Amino acid sequence: MNQAMQAHVKLMQDGWEYAVDTWQRTFLFQDVLRKRGNEFIEHRKQGSPPVLTFKYKIISDGRRFDRPANYALARVFSKSGKPHDPTARPVVIIDPRAGHGPGIGGFKEESEIGIALNNGHPVYFIMFFSNPVAGQTVDDVLNAKIQFLEIIRQAHPDAEKPSVIGNCQAGWATALIAAMRPDLTGPIMLNGAPLSYWSGNRLNTPLRFKGGFSGGNWLSSFLSDLGNGRFDGAHVVSGFEDLNPANTLLKKPYHLYTHVDTEEERYLGFERWWGGFFFLTKKEMQFITESLFVGNRPERGRLEVDGKKIDLRQIDDPIVVFSSHGDNITSPQQALGWIAETWKSEDAIKQQGKVIIYLIHQDIGHLGIFVSGSVARKEHKELLEHMELFDKLSPGLYEMVISDKKGKKGTSRIQFQTRTLQDITRLNDDWGNGAFQVMNMVSQINDRMYNHLVSPFITAVTSEYSAAVVRKLHPLRMERYVWSDLNPAMIPVKTMASVVREDRKPAGDSNIFAEMGRSLSNCISTVLDYYRDQRDLATAAFFYGCYGNPLALAWHDILKPVISGQEEIISNNTLKE
């Protein structure tokens, strides 16, 4: 048989093999989506418990406090039953409440919680429930977390102060608590925590421009009113997904499709967390957007909690900041910029006896900072193992560098290299703070106008029933309802998937049609990435053209005395109204 004939036969065989595989794979892919929808519904029926893979016991419920909040303190136990050292420093993990539910810090064995348990630490987890307490504020939440830390201190009188790990949104809360009550916290670790929301550059921090695109905080107030006083976390998750259309629309589903025989368990486990869709009160959302995302108040020293101004310089114990250049939600500039703004010089850090350590990953994404197994095995493992060393460092600013080369005992080589504040500030190539100050002013004006002129009419016609309808119709929820057993069209999918699994015939990796499919997927992803980059550049151009033009800056300078004088009053009213 000549080569042409062999090639023709090979093409026919590959075509038939690929056709059978595609037919089978399509049903298996749809069946996984069906299971995702069913688990979404079941998880909600169960009250949306944490997605922890470890056993835990709730020892204090914040909903029963004098100032109730929908948080609870849980003790986490090792699967192996390995006892902890009674004198070991407790480790406290706090997960982000940014639309999702709790548990991602212990989502799998190789995680922050898993590493801490393996090192013999008593581990605590501060979790939260789906629905906030009526009228709950950020002040109430911080007060509940402080009470949890007091309980931990009483339970471990012979141990050092607990080390607190705050992931993403929980990172800024951890920093505030450590500044408010430095007597309760040991070393704090802030993973992907946005404490300098105005910092960044125009290419890798698009999220900070979105508030300006809509005119500021009023939109979150409007969505909260439509939710009958509750802000739906599905809006936040949707915003995250919009950041990377290639991943949302193609890479993520296509990866499941091409690895459907092996990816089901991992995919469903992650989606159980990603599709949690937890709620915040309107007051909480106003505080977060007004004080952090738009107002950037922690960095500017203008944040008040319970009527007291927060000074991040009051944090006594070592501060560890972990960020990544691959993070498009909290860039290194946003995670580190507050250090330079707060202390102004390395001498000030040394004179005040502070130890500040930062660690920058080169390419891991935002979730990978506190979810990735490889990061847990390397960065989090080294951070937790060297925790006691942090207190022994001389005051100053350090970068923790983990070498890939192993030492004599097979451990990673760790260096704490002295750094200056210029090493942090040079990361920031976008010094458009004037435009952000204008946006902050416009946001305050728009939000006040909305709350006085529009909000009363929205709340008058909104009920819990109408809010439930709006939530049910959210595209992310509808997607899960449609791909579930609630839809009769899923009956043949379930049946055919069970038949396919009994006679599965996947195409080989060398199949020419499979290779063509992967190439086409890469081409489409490249096009979507190009669209994303151009969209983000256009958004930045609009932002600076609208808020950074000379006229806008001049009006800000004129109104600045009035706006600055009202900032604390507005914040207090938001919390106490």
Coordinates of C-alpha atoms in Angstrom, one line a residue:
M1 CA 0.0 0.0 0.0
N2 CA 1.6 3.3 -1.1
Q3 CA 1.9 6.3 1.2
A4 CA -1.0 8.2 -0.3
M5 CA -3.3 5.2 0.3
Q6 CA -2.0 4.9 3.9
A7 CA -2.6 8.6 4.5
H8 CA -6.1 8.3 3.1
V9 CA -6.9 5.3 5.3
K10 CA -5.5 7.1 8.3
L11 CA -7.6 10.1 7.5
M12 CA -10.7 7.9 7.3
Q13 CA -9.9 6.1 10.5
D14 CA -9.3 9.4 12.4
G15 CA -12.5 10.8 11.0
W16 CA -14.6 7.9 12.2
E17 CA -12.8 7.8 15.6
Y18 CA -13.2 11.5 16.1
A19 CA -16.9 11.4 15.1
V20 CA -17.6 8.6 17.6
D21 CA -15.6 10.5 20.3
T22 CA -17.4 13.8 19.6
W23 CA -20.8 12.1 19.8
Q24 CA -19.9 10.5 23.1
R25 CA -18.0 13.5 24.5
T26 CA -21.0 15.8 23.8
F27 CA -23.3 13.8 26.0
L28 CA -20.7 13.4 28.8
F29 CA -20.0 17.2 28.7
Q30 CA -23.7 18.0 28.9
D31 CA -24.2 15.5 31.7
V32 CA -21.5 17.2 33.8
L33 CA -23.3 20.5 33.3
R34 CA -26.5 18.7 34.4
K35 CA -24.8 17.5 37.5
R36 CA -23.5 21.0 38.2
G37 CA -27.0 22.4 38.0
N38 CA -28.3 19.6 40.4
E39 CA -25.5 20.3 42.9
F40 CA -26.2 24.0 42.7
I41 CA -29.8 23.4 43.7
E42 CA -28.9 20.8 46.3
H43 CA -26.2 23.0 47.8
R44 CA -28.7 25.8 48.3
K45 CA -31.2 23.4 49.9
Q46 CA -28.5 22.4 52.4
G47 CA -28.0 26.1 53.3
S48 CA -24.8 26.5 51.2
P49 CA -22.3 25.0 53.7
P50 CA -18.6 25.6 53.3
V51 CA -16.9 23.5 50.6
L52 CA -14.2 22.4 53.0
T53 CA -12.8 19.0 52.5
F54 CA -11.9 18.8 56.2
K55 CA -14.0 18.0 59.2
Y56 CA -14.9 21.1 61.2
K57 CA -17.0 22.0 64.2
I58 CA -18.6 25.4 64.8
I59 CA -17.7 26.7 68.2
S60 CA -19.1 30.2 68.1
D61 CA -22.0 31.7 66.0
G62 CA -21.8 35.4 65.4
R63 CA -25.5 35.5 64.7
R64 CA -26.1 35.2 68.4
F65 CA -23.8 38.1 69.4
D66 CA -25.1 41.4 70.8
R67 CA -24.1 42.9 67.5
P68 CA -25.1 39.9 65.3
A69 CA -23.3 39.1 62.0
N70 CA -23.6 36.1 59.7
Y71 CA -20.2 34.8 60.6
A72 CA -19.1 31.8 62.7
L73 CA -15.9 30.4 64.1
A74 CA -15.1 26.8 63.3
R75 CA -12.3 24.5 64.5
V76 CA -10.9 22.4 61.7
F77 CA -9.5 18.9 62.2
S78 CA -7.0 16.8 60.4
K79 CA -8.3 13.9 58.4
S80 CA -5.5 11.7 59.7
G81 CA -6.3 12.6 63.3
K82 CA -2.8 14.0 63.8
P83 CA -2.7 15.9 67.1
H84 CA -1.5 19.4 67.2
D85 CA 1.2 20.8 69.5
P86 CA -0.7 22.5 72.4
T87 CA 1.9 25.3 72.5
A88 CA 1.9 25.8 68.7
R89 CA 0.7 29.1 67.3
P90 CA -2.9 28.9 66.1
V91 CA -3.6 29.6 62.5
V92 CA -6.8 31.3 61.4
I93 CA -8.0 31.3 57.8
I94 CA -10.6 33.8 56.6
D95 CA -12.0 33.4 53.1
P96 CA -13.3 36.2 50.9
R97 CA -16.9 37.1 51.0
A98 CA -17.0 38.5 47.4
G99 CA -20.0 36.8 45.9
H100 CA -18.8 33.3 46.7
G101 CA -19.3 31.1 49.8
P102 CA -16.6 30.0 52.3
G103 CA -14.2 27.1 52.1
I104 CA -11.9 27.7 49.2
G105 CA -8.9 28.0 51.7
G106 CA -9.5 24.3 52.5
F107 CA -11.0 23.2 49.2
K108 CA -8.6 20.3 48.9
E109 CA -6.0 18.5 50.9
E110 CA -3.1 20.6 49.5
S111 CA -4.3 24.0 50.7
E112 CA -3.7 26.6 53.3
I113 CA -5.7 24.6 55.9
G114 CA -4.1 21.3 54.9
I115 CA -0.5 22.7 55.1
A116 CA -1.2 24.3 58.5
L117 CA -2.7 21.1 59.9
N118 CA 0.2 19.0 58.6
N119 CA 2.6 21.4 60.4
G120 CA 0.9 20.7 63.7
H121 CA -0.9 24.0 64.2
P122 CA -4.4 24.2 65.7
V123 CA -6.4 25.6 62.8
Y124 CA -9.5 27.7 62.9
F125 CA -11.7 28.9 60.0
I126 CA -13.9 32.0 60.1
M127 CA -16.8 31.1 57.9
F128 CA -20.0 32.9 56.9
F129 CA -23.6 32.1 55.9
S130 CA -25.5 32.9 52.7
N131 CA -27.8 35.5 54.1
P132 CA -26.6 38.4 56.2
V133 CA -28.4 39.5 59.3
A134 CA -30.9 42.3 58.6
G135 CA -29.2 45.7 58.9
Q136 CA -25.7 44.1 59.3
T137 CA -22.8 46.5 58.7
V138 CA -19.0 46.0 58.1
D139 CA -18.5 47.3 61.6
D140 CA -20.6 44.4 62.9
V141 CA -18.6 41.9 60.9
L142 CA -15.3 43.2 62.1
N143 CA -16.6 43.2 65.7
A144 CA -17.6 39.5 65.3
K145 CA -14.2 38.5 64.0
I146 CA -12.5 40.3 66.9
Q147 CA -14.7 38.3 69.3
F148 CA -13.6 35.1 67.5
L149 CA -10.0 36.0 67.9
E150 CA -10.6 36.6 71.6
I151 CA -12.1 33.1 71.9
I152 CA -9.0 31.6 70.2
R153 CA -6.6 33.5 72.5
Q154 CA -8.5 32.2 75.6
A155 CA -8.4 28.6 74.2
H156 CA -4.6 28.8 73.7
P157 CA -3.2 30.8 76.6
D158 CA 0.3 29.1 76.3
A159 CA 0.7 29.7 72.6
E160 CA 1.8 32.8 70.7
K161 CA -0.9 35.1 69.2
P162 CA -2.6 33.5 66.3
S163 CA -1.4 34.0 62.8
V164 CA -4.3 35.2 60.6
I165 CA -4.5 34.5 56.9
G166 CA -6.8 36.7 54.9
N167 CA -7.7 35.8 51.3
C168 CA -8.6 38.5 48.8
Q169 CA -11.4 40.6 50.3
A170 CA -10.8 39.0 53.7
G171 CA -7.2 40.4 53.5
W172 CA -8.2 44.0 54.0
A173 CA -10.5 43.0 56.8
T174 CA -7.6 41.2 58.4
A175 CA -5.4 44.3 58.1
L176 CA -8.1 46.4 59.7
I177 CA -8.5 44.0 62.6
A178 CA -4.7 43.8 63.2
A179 CA -4.6 47.6 63.3
M180 CA -7.7 47.9 65.6
R181 CA -6.6 45.1 68.0
P182 CA -2.8 44.3 67.6
D183 CA -3.0 42.5 70.9
L184 CA -5.0 39.7 69.2
T185 CA -3.1 39.0 66.1
G186 CA 0.4 37.6 65.4
P187 CA 1.9 37.6 61.9
I188 CA -0.8 38.4 59.3
M189 CA -0.7 37.1 55.7
L190 CA -2.6 39.0 53.1
N191 CA -3.1 37.0 49.9
G192 CA -4.2 39.0 46.9
A193 CA -5.8 41.6 49.1
P194 CA -6.6 45.0 47.5
L195 CA -5.6 47.7 50.0
S196 CA -4.4 50.2 47.3
Y197 CA -7.3 50.1 44.8
W198 CA -6.2 53.1 42.8
S199 CA -2.7 51.7 42.1
G200 CA -1.8 49.7 39.0
N201 CA -1.1 50.1 35.4
R202 CA -3.4 50.5 32.4
L203 CA -2.9 47.0 31.0
N204 CA -3.3 44.5 33.9
T205 CA -5.7 46.2 36.3
P206 CA -8.9 46.8 34.4
L207 CA -11.3 46.1 37.3
R208 CA -10.5 49.4 39.0
F209 CA -11.8 51.4 36.0
K210 CA -15.3 49.7 36.0
G211 CA -16.6 51.9 38.8
G212 CA -15.9 55.0 36.8
F213 CA -17.6 53.5 33.7
S214 CA -20.9 53.4 35.5
G215 CA -20.6 56.6 37.5
G216 CA -19.6 55.2 40.8
N217 CA -21.4 53.6 43.7
W218 CA -25.0 54.3 42.8
L219 CA -25.2 51.1 40.7
S220 CA -24.5 48.9 43.7
S221 CA -27.1 50.8 45.7
F222 CA -29.6 50.4 42.9
L223 CA -28.9 46.6 42.7
S224 CA -29.2 46.4 46.5
D225 CA -32.6 48.1 46.4
L226 CA -33.8 45.7 43.7
G227 CA -32.7 42.9 46.0
N228 CA -34.9 44.3 48.8
G229 CA -31.9 45.5 50.8
R230 CA -29.5 42.7 49.8
F231 CA -26.8 42.8 47.2
D232 CA -26.6 39.6 45.1
G233 CA -23.2 38.0 45.0
A234 CA -24.0 36.7 41.5
H235 CA -23.3 40.3 40.2
V236 CA -19.8 40.2 41.6
V237 CA -19.1 36.7 40.1
S238 CA -20.5 37.9 36.7
G239 CA -18.0 40.9 36.9
F240 CA -15.1 38.5 37.5
E241 CA -16.1 36.4 34.5
D242 CA -16.4 39.4 32.3
L243 CA -12.7 40.2 32.9
N244 CA -11.5 37.2 30.9
P245 CA -14.0 36.4 28.1
A246 CA -11.7 33.8 26.5
N247 CA -11.5 31.8 29.7
T248 CA -15.2 32.2 30.5
L249 CA -16.6 31.5 27.0
L250 CA -14.1 29.0 25.7
K251 CA -11.1 27.9 27.7
K252 CA -12.9 26.7 30.8
P253 CA -15.7 24.8 29.0
Y254 CA -13.4 23.5 26.3
H255 CA -11.0 22.2 28.9
L256 CA -13.8 20.3 30.5
Y257 CA -15.0 19.0 27.1
T258 CA -11.5 17.8 26.1
H259 CA -10.8 16.2 29.5
V260 CA -14.4 15.2 30.4
D261 CA -13.3 11.6 31.3
T262 CA -11.0 12.9 34.1
E263 CA -12.1 16.5 35.0
E264 CA -15.6 15.9 36.3
E265 CA -14.8 15.7 40.0
R266 CA -12.5 18.7 40.1
Y267 CA -14.8 20.8 37.9
L268 CA -17.9 20.1 40.0
G269 CA -16.0 20.7 43.3
F270 CA -14.8 24.1 42.1
E271 CA -18.2 25.0 40.6
R272 CA -19.8 24.2 44.0
W273 CA -17.8 27.1 45.4
W274 CA -17.8 29.4 42.3
G275 CA -21.6 29.2 42.1
G276 CA -22.3 29.9 45.7
F277 CA -23.7 33.4 45.1
F278 CA -23.8 34.7 48.7
F279 CA -25.4 38.0 49.7
L280 CA -24.3 41.3 51.4
T281 CA -26.5 44.0 52.9
K282 CA -26.8 47.3 51.2
K283 CA -24.9 49.0 54.0
E284 CA -22.0 46.5 53.7
M285 CA -21.9 46.9 49.9
Q286 CA -21.9 50.7 50.2
F287 CA -19.1 50.6 52.7
I288 CA -17.0 48.3 50.5
T289 CA -17.4 50.2 47.3
E290 CA -17.3 53.7 48.9
S291 CA -14.4 53.0 51.2
L292 CA -12.3 50.6 49.2
F293 CA -13.0 50.3 45.5
V294 CA -13.8 53.9 44.8
G295 CA -12.7 55.8 47.9
N296 CA -9.4 54.0 48.5
R297 CA -9.6 55.1 52.1
P298 CA -7.4 52.6 53.9
E299 CA -4.4 53.8 52.0
R300 CA -5.3 57.4 52.4
G301 CA -5.8 57.0 56.1
R302 CA -9.4 58.2 55.9
L303 CA -11.2 55.0 57.0
E304 CA -13.3 54.9 60.2
V305 CA -14.7 51.9 61.9
D306 CA -17.0 52.3 64.9
G307 CA -16.2 56.0 64.8
K308 CA -12.4 55.4 65.2
K309 CA -10.0 56.2 62.4
I310 CA -7.9 53.2 61.3
D311 CA -4.2 53.6 61.2
L312 CA -2.4 50.7 59.5
R313 CA 0.8 51.7 61.2
Q314 CA -0.7 50.3 64.5
I315 CA -0.2 46.7 63.2
D316 CA 2.5 45.3 65.6
D317 CA 3.4 41.9 64.3
P318 CA 5.0 41.0 60.9
I319 CA 3.0 41.6 57.8
V320 CA 3.3 39.3 54.9
V321 CA 1.8 40.3 51.5
F322 CA 1.5 37.6 48.8
S323 CA 0.6 38.8 45.2
S324 CA 1.2 37.8 41.6
H325 CA 1.9 39.4 38.3
G326 CA -0.6 37.1 36.8
D327 CA -3.5 38.4 38.9
N328 CA -5.8 40.7 37.0
I329 CA -8.2 41.2 40.0
T330 CA -5.6 42.3 42.6
S331 CA -2.4 43.2 41.0
P332 CA 0.9 43.5 42.9
Q333 CA 0.5 47.3 42.8
Q334 CA -2.9 47.1 44.5
A335 CA -1.6 44.6 47.1
L336 CA 1.6 46.5 47.9
G337 CA 1.1 50.2 47.2
W338 CA -0.4 50.9 50.6
I339 CA 3.0 50.1 52.2
A340 CA 4.7 53.0 50.5
E341 CA 1.8 55.4 51.2
T342 CA 1.5 54.4 54.8
W343 CA 5.1 54.5 55.9
K344 CA 6.6 56.9 53.3
S345 CA 10.2 55.6 53.9
E346 CA 12.1 52.6 54.9
D347 CA 13.5 54.5 57.9
A348 CA 10.0 55.0 59.2
I349 CA 9.4 51.2 59.0
K350 CA 12.6 50.5 60.9
Q351 CA 12.1 53.3 63.5
Q352 CA 8.6 51.9 64.3
G353 CA 10.0 48.4 64.6
K354 CA 7.9 46.9 61.8
V355 CA 8.7 43.8 59.8
I356 CA 7.0 43.8 56.4
I357 CA 7.6 40.9 53.9
Y358 CA 6.2 40.6 50.4
L359 CA 6.2 37.7 48.0
I360 CA 5.4 38.0 44.3
H361 CA 4.5 35.1 42.1
Q362 CA 5.4 35.5 38.4
D363 CA 2.3 34.2 36.7
I364 CA -0.4 32.5 38.9
G365 CA -3.9 34.0 38.6
H366 CA -5.9 35.5 41.4
L367 CA -7.6 32.4 42.6
G368 CA -4.4 30.4 42.3
I369 CA -2.8 32.5 45.1
F370 CA -5.0 30.7 47.6
V371 CA -6.4 27.8 45.7
S372 CA -3.6 26.3 43.6
G373 CA -2.1 23.0 44.9
S374 CA 1.3 23.9 43.5
V375 CA 1.2 27.3 45.4
A376 CA 0.1 25.5 48.6
R377 CA 3.0 23.0 48.3
K378 CA 5.6 25.7 47.7
E379 CA 4.7 29.3 48.8
H380 CA 2.2 28.6 51.6
K381 CA 4.2 25.7 52.9
E382 CA 7.3 27.9 53.2
L383 CA 5.4 30.8 54.7
L384 CA 3.8 28.7 57.4
E385 CA 7.1 26.8 58.1
H386 CA 9.0 30.0 58.5
M387 CA 6.4 31.9 60.4
E388 CA 8.4 31.9 63.7
L389 CA 11.4 33.3 61.8
F390 CA 9.5 36.5 60.8
D391 CA 9.7 37.8 64.4
K392 CA 13.4 37.3 64.4
L393 CA 14.1 39.5 61.4
S394 CA 15.4 43.0 62.0
P395 CA 12.8 45.7 61.4
G396 CA 12.5 46.6 57.7
L397 CA 11.1 45.8 54.3
Y398 CA 11.9 42.4 52.8
E399 CA 11.1 40.4 49.7
M400 CA 10.8 36.7 50.4
V401 CA 12.5 34.8 47.5
I402 CA 11.9 31.0 47.3
S403 CA 14.5 29.3 45.1
D404 CA 13.6 26.3 43.0
K405 CA 16.9 24.7 44.0
K406 CA 16.6 22.4 46.9
G407 CA 18.8 22.4 50.0
K408 CA 20.7 19.5 51.5
K409 CA 17.6 18.2 53.2
G410 CA 15.4 18.5 50.1
T411 CA 13.8 21.8 51.4
S412 CA 13.5 25.0 49.3
R413 CA 16.1 27.7 49.7
I414 CA 14.6 30.8 51.3
Q415 CA 16.0 34.3 51.3
F416 CA 14.8 37.5 52.8
Q417 CA 16.2 40.2 50.7
T418 CA 16.2 43.8 51.9
R419 CA 14.1 46.0 49.8
T420 CA 13.3 49.8 49.6
L421 CA 10.0 51.5 49.0
Q422 CA 11.2 52.3 45.5
D423 CA 11.1 48.6 44.7
I424 CA 7.4 48.8 45.4
T425 CA 6.6 52.2 43.8
R426 CA 8.4 51.3 40.5
L427 CA 5.9 48.6 40.0
N428 CA 3.3 51.3 39.5
D429 CA 3.5 52.9 36.1
D430 CA 0.1 54.6 36.4
W431 CA 0.1 57.6 38.6
G432 CA -3.4 58.9 37.7
N433 CA -4.6 59.4 41.2
G434 CA -6.0 62.7 40.2
A435 CA -8.5 61.0 37.9
F436 CA -9.5 58.6 40.7
Q437 CA -10.0 61.4 43.1
V438 CA -12.4 63.0 40.6
M439 CA -14.2 59.7 40.2
N440 CA -14.5 59.4 44.0
M441 CA -16.1 62.9 44.0
V442 CA -18.5 62.1 41.2
S443 CA -19.4 58.8 42.8
Q444 CA -20.3 60.4 46.1
I445 CA -22.5 63.0 44.3
N446 CA -24.2 60.4 42.1
D447 CA -24.8 58.0 45.1
R448 CA -26.2 60.8 47.3
M449 CA -28.5 61.9 44.4
Y450 CA -29.7 58.3 43.8
N451 CA -30.3 57.6 47.5
H452 CA -32.3 60.8 47.9
L453 CA -34.2 61.1 44.6
V454 CA -34.5 57.6 43.2
S455 CA -34.0 55.0 46.0
P456 CA -37.3 55.8 47.9
F457 CA -39.3 55.0 44.7
I458 CA -37.4 51.7 44.1
T459 CA -37.8 50.5 47.6
A460 CA -41.5 51.4 47.6
V461 CA -42.3 49.1 44.8
T462 CA -39.8 46.3 45.8
S463 CA -40.8 43.3 47.9
E464 CA -39.1 40.1 48.9
Y465 CA -41.1 38.4 46.2
S466 CA -40.0 40.7 43.4
A467 CA -36.4 40.5 44.7
A468 CA -36.6 36.7 44.6
V469 CA -37.8 36.8 41.0
V470 CA -34.9 39.1 40.0
R471 CA -32.4 36.8 41.7
K472 CA -33.9 33.7 40.0
L473 CA -33.6 35.4 36.6
H474 CA -30.0 36.2 36.9
P475 CA -28.1 34.7 33.9
L476 CA -25.7 32.7 36.1
R477 CA -28.6 31.1 38.0
M478 CA -30.7 30.5 34.9
E479 CA -27.8 28.8 33.3
R480 CA -27.6 26.3 36.2
Y481 CA -31.4 25.8 36.3
V482 CA -31.6 25.1 32.6
W483 CA -28.7 22.6 32.8
S484 CA -30.3 20.6 35.7
D485 CA -33.0 17.9 36.2
L486 CA -35.5 20.7 36.5
N487 CA -35.4 20.8 32.7
P488 CA -37.1 17.7 31.1
A489 CA -34.8 18.0 28.2
M490 CA -32.0 16.7 30.4
I491 CA -33.6 13.2 30.7
P492 CA -32.2 11.9 27.4
V493 CA -28.8 13.5 28.3
K494 CA -28.7 11.6 31.6
T495 CA -29.7 8.3 29.8
M496 CA -27.3 8.6 26.9
A497 CA -24.4 9.6 29.2
S498 CA -24.8 6.4 31.2
V499 CA -24.9 4.4 28.0
V500 CA -21.8 6.1 26.6
R501 CA -19.7 5.5 29.8
E502 CA -20.2 1.7 29.3
D503 CA -18.6 1.8 25.9
R504 CA -16.4 4.8 25.9
K505 CA -14.1 5.2 22.9
P506 CA -12.0 8.4 23.1
A507 CA -10.0 9.6 20.2
G508 CA -6.2 9.6 20.6
D509 CA -4.2 12.7 21.1
S510 CA -2.5 12.2 17.7
N511 CA -5.9 12.2 15.9
I512 CA -5.6 14.8 13.2
F513 CA -9.2 16.1 13.8
A514 CA -8.5 16.4 17.5
E515 CA -5.4 18.4 16.8
M516 CA -7.4 20.6 14.4
G517 CA -9.9 21.2 17.2
R518 CA -7.2 22.3 19.6
S519 CA -5.7 24.6 17.0
L520 CA -9.1 26.2 16.3
S521 CA -9.7 26.6 20.0
N522 CA -6.3 28.4 20.4
C523 CA -7.2 30.7 17.5
I524 CA -10.5 31.7 18.9
S525 CA -8.9 32.2 22.3
T526 CA -6.4 34.6 20.7
V527 CA -9.1 36.6 19.1
L528 CA -11.0 36.8 22.4
D529 CA -7.9 37.9 24.2
Y530 CA -7.3 40.6 21.6
Y531 CA -10.8 41.8 22.1
R532 CA -10.3 41.8 25.9
D533 CA -7.1 43.8 25.6
Q534 CA -8.6 46.4 23.2
R535 CA -11.7 46.7 25.4
D536 CA -9.6 47.3 28.5
L537 CA -7.5 49.9 26.8
A538 CA -10.6 51.6 25.6
T539 CA -12.0 51.5 29.1
A540 CA -8.9 53.1 30.5
A541 CA -8.9 55.8 27.8
F542 CA -12.5 56.6 28.6
F543 CA -11.8 56.7 32.3
Y544 CA -8.9 59.1 32.0
G545 CA -10.6 61.2 29.3
C546 CA -13.6 61.6 31.4
Y547 CA -12.1 62.0 34.9
G548 CA -8.5 63.0 34.2
N549 CA -9.1 66.0 31.8
P550 CA -8.0 69.4 33.0
L551 CA -11.6 70.7 33.5
A552 CA -12.6 67.7 35.7
L553 CA -9.4 68.1 37.7
A554 CA -10.1 71.9 38.2
W555 CA -13.6 71.2 39.4
H556 CA -12.3 68.7 41.8
D557 CA -9.9 71.2 43.3
I558 CA -12.7 73.7 43.7
L559 CA -15.0 71.2 45.4
K560 CA -12.3 69.2 47.3
P561 CA -12.7 71.1 50.6
V562 CA -16.4 70.4 50.7
I563 CA -16.1 66.7 49.6
S564 CA -13.2 66.0 51.9
G565 CA -15.1 67.5 54.9
Q566 CA -18.1 65.3 54.1
E567 CA -16.3 62.0 53.5
E568 CA -16.3 60.9 57.2
I569 CA -19.8 62.1 57.7
I570 CA -21.0 60.2 54.7
S571 CA -19.2 57.0 55.9
N572 CA -20.7 57.2 59.3
N573 CA -24.2 57.8 57.9
T574 CA -23.8 54.8 55.7
L575 CA -23.0 52.7 58.7
K576 CA -25.6 54.0 61.1
E577 CA -28.6 55.0 59.0

